Amino acid sequence: MILIRNKNIRVLIFIASILSVNSNELFSAYNVSPRAVPKCSLPITVLDFIRNTSQLDLETKWPCEVRSYWLSLKPFVKSVRFLLRYVTPFIIILGVLLNAVSFSMLSAPVLCDSNLSLYLSALAISDNGALIFNYAVSVAKSHSSSVNDLFMNSKFLCGANSVSMELFQFTSTWLIVALTWTRAIAVMFPFGARDQTRSAITIITSLVCISFIISLTKLYSGGYETDSVFEFVPCQKMKPWGSAMYFYIALSTWLPLLFISIGNLLLIVRMRRSYKIHNELTHNFRYRSNRTNNSSRTLFVVSIVHLILLLPLGIVETLELYWDVILIKYPSNTGENERYIHWLQEKMLLKWCHGLFFHIYHWNFAINFFLYYLTGNKFRSVVAQMLKNYTDTYLPCHKKVSRCNTWNNCHKHLRSCVTLLTRTVVRSKQFNNMANNSIIFNNRSNSNERNSNVT
């Protein structure tokens, strides 16, 4: 009996060892821990930015906590999507039209008398290029899959779009830096520069060439368009981040911001000192505001507005780069997965904050016309004169007045008609008064005759 029991015990131990080995092999085959893993109640389809939900490891890459966080973030995402899809096209149309008007105004002989008009004309062209080749193309890709397929199926279009979208945006940023420092140097050294037009042409040409060379790096290293907030499928199959991104963010945000800030500070200090010296010499404080340099004021306002709109975008881009490169986390089945969940949640929030400030930065390419009009007296007078010429030439007069071809003639003719009508009415009243007076006089004479006859 003892031997039988020992044999039974050995058999049971052997069976238990086999079962334990099979269970370990089963768990290792499916890469699942022996502990019970709770199934997520939220399907992967709640993440509407994932186009192919049949990919492997989606459950691991997008845990349940991340899906619930996405649902809480959805109202903010919807508002940013609305701005990018429907307000950005309005900014593009408005900006292209106003920049074209600004270019035509600045090319007029009245305004084309300094290097300022050259810088602002080049800025208008560059802003239109950024609006068309960067933002308009991105909006078209996000709205139409057929447009995006053109870039997906053509390597030339894909590369040309990547280069052009960086070329114009980079050129616009550094043109503002160039005109800020050009004006600051002109104020600090008023007798130093002689041929300002030639130097302006040289600086603009050099900036365009350098911007083109830097933009060529986008052929080898993808940028934010690989994970664009416009949510189109990127045509470049490259890593979104690389060593070139540090260089790109520094050249496109922080260095321009630094140079613009220093240039404006020097300009303010120098102009205040010159105003103080001028007032001490002339002892006249009455017309101080009229002696303000309009060109310096225009450049100051343009550069400050650009700085205000670019600063939030630069901060978010830097945080996003640091979060995606330095603090990157990967999914795991251990307790460290909580760090990955937190990292992924913050990454999603940073992406859509970047989208919001990116939309705000779009206005920088469309509002320069209003800045010129508000700060430039000569520009404002030219705009008023051109509007007057346009209304005098193209707006018709009233249909009943056939002699008039312009508003000025219409006004003169109507005023003469009113004058004639007034004179006619006055004369008719005078005639009626004379007739009434004669009737009254006749009645009185008749009554006197009757009275005399009675007496």
Coordinates of N, CA and C in Angstrom, one line a residue, residues 24 71 109 283 314 316 438:
N24 N 3.4 27.9 -18.7 CA 4.4 28.9 -18.9 C 4.7 29.1 -20.4
L71 N -10.8 60.8 -24.8 CA -12.2 61.2 -24.8 C -12.4 62.5 -24.0
P109 N 5.3 104.6 -57.1 CA 6.4 105.5 -57.0 C 6.5 106.4 -55.7
H283 N 13.9 123.0 -27.3 CA 13.0 123.5 -26.2 C 11.6 123.6 -26.7
G314 N 7.1 78.7 -30.5 CA 8.4 78.3 -30.3 C 8.5 77.5 -28.9
V316 N 6.1 75.8 -27.4 CA 5.4 74.5 -27.5 C 6.3 73.5 -28.4
S438 N -51.6 141.9 -54.3 CA -52.4 142.7 -55.3 C -53.9 142.4 -55.0

